[in-house]
Amino acid sequence: MPPIICNTALEAVSLIENGETIWTHSMGATPKLLLDALAVHALNRHDLTLLQLHTEGAESLSDPRLKAHLRHRCFFGGVPTRLLLQQGDADYVPIFLSEVPKLFRSGEQHIDTAIIQVSPPDKHGICSLGISVEATLAACQMAGKIIAHINPMMPRTHGDGFVHYQKFAAVYEQSIVLPQHPLAVSDPISSAIGKNVAKLVRDGDCLQMGIGSIPDAVLSCLTEHRDLGVHTELFSDGVLNLVESGAINNSRKKVHPDKLVTGFALGSQRLYDFVDDNPSVIFMDIEQVNDTAIIRKNPNVMAINSALQVDISGQVCADSLGTSIYSGVGGQMDFIRGAALSEGGRSVIALPSTAAKGTISRIATVLSPGAGVVTTRAHVHYIVTEYGIANMRGKSLRERARALIDIAHPDFREQLCQETFDIWRLRV
């Protein structure tokens, strides 16, 4: 049965009934027009649940009037949902990103409707999920119905993210510019961290990194490297610059050699133009991208991730500020473990030494009460701040404490030494 062709986004989402569990396409492919329409439609519905990762520009669904009608269920928090999570008005599900598609495919998490944004169908009737495949392919495979925003500005990307037009229950077409995330503005702290991390990167490494000022700073320091590869859950313009300079060519990878592998991309229009119909870039199901068994097959995996807080023993909190949920588990552990098992692999947790305008040390004697441990002290390898590099591999608690205090902000080192003795009974 062909899809219903709708004249408005509101008409498209009107297929959603009371009590439904809905998945929304995420990241740069967040179907903002359909979600804005859902914010209106939901006022006439009840018991709706919206499953999501990080969404871009979906603030309309955070309207307080929706509290009695729709509840967010987040596998990752972002700007539209962060306050709701911290107020207890949304639910957070701690889970490795690689496990989210499995949750859907196993039936553990039921999905009634998937709301997505796609490219126009090609001559075979196939649409592309474009710049964000992540868990949305699995959601489309398992959902009872799919509502699609067909956006002529969505790139048609290669890889796993294809859905046939005939599988849609309803479609609405309108051109709309995708979210733009240009390279982060460099600052002295991020630049210093970037230089320190770059010291650990070797020619031929297979990179995984995120987006933001620190990853961008790291990438800007790699222009003289050669034969770098990329197998990452997401990438931005910093990677594109290294592809164009020849530093990244993916020639030494064993899994998808000569291909840049990712789950989603977020950046400038220049980046979106680059991935459009580009067979050298493949967007894959995040269950495959973040599979430790696949990651480890590439030699010299270099996983670069961030954190909110690290304790003196090496425990890493990356999803919360104490009990206040900030983001999510994401793929950090997927890649840290994959890198550890890779021949010659390494992993880095990079973070500024302080927060709150220098008033709080991010390296703490103990994590804040309620803080979630995303990466355990047994998994952590390198921790990097603007003050240097601490290698945790094979180190005792006392050795870890000394190394971490050495890269903490100087204003807090004496205090950390005293607290380490008082709490841990370790003389450093």
Short mmCIF file of C-alpha atoms in Angstrom, two decimals, residues 196 215 336 408:
data_model
loop_
_atom_site.label_atom_id
_atom_site.label_comp_id
_atom_site.label_asym_id
_atom_site.label_seq_id
_atom_site.Cartn_x
_atom_site.Cartn_y
_atom_site.Cartn_z
CA ASN A 196 48.92 16.86 24.16
CA PRO A 215 38.38 16.92 19.07
CA ILE A 336 37.73 2.25 24.69
CA ALA A 408 45.43 18.76 37.52
#
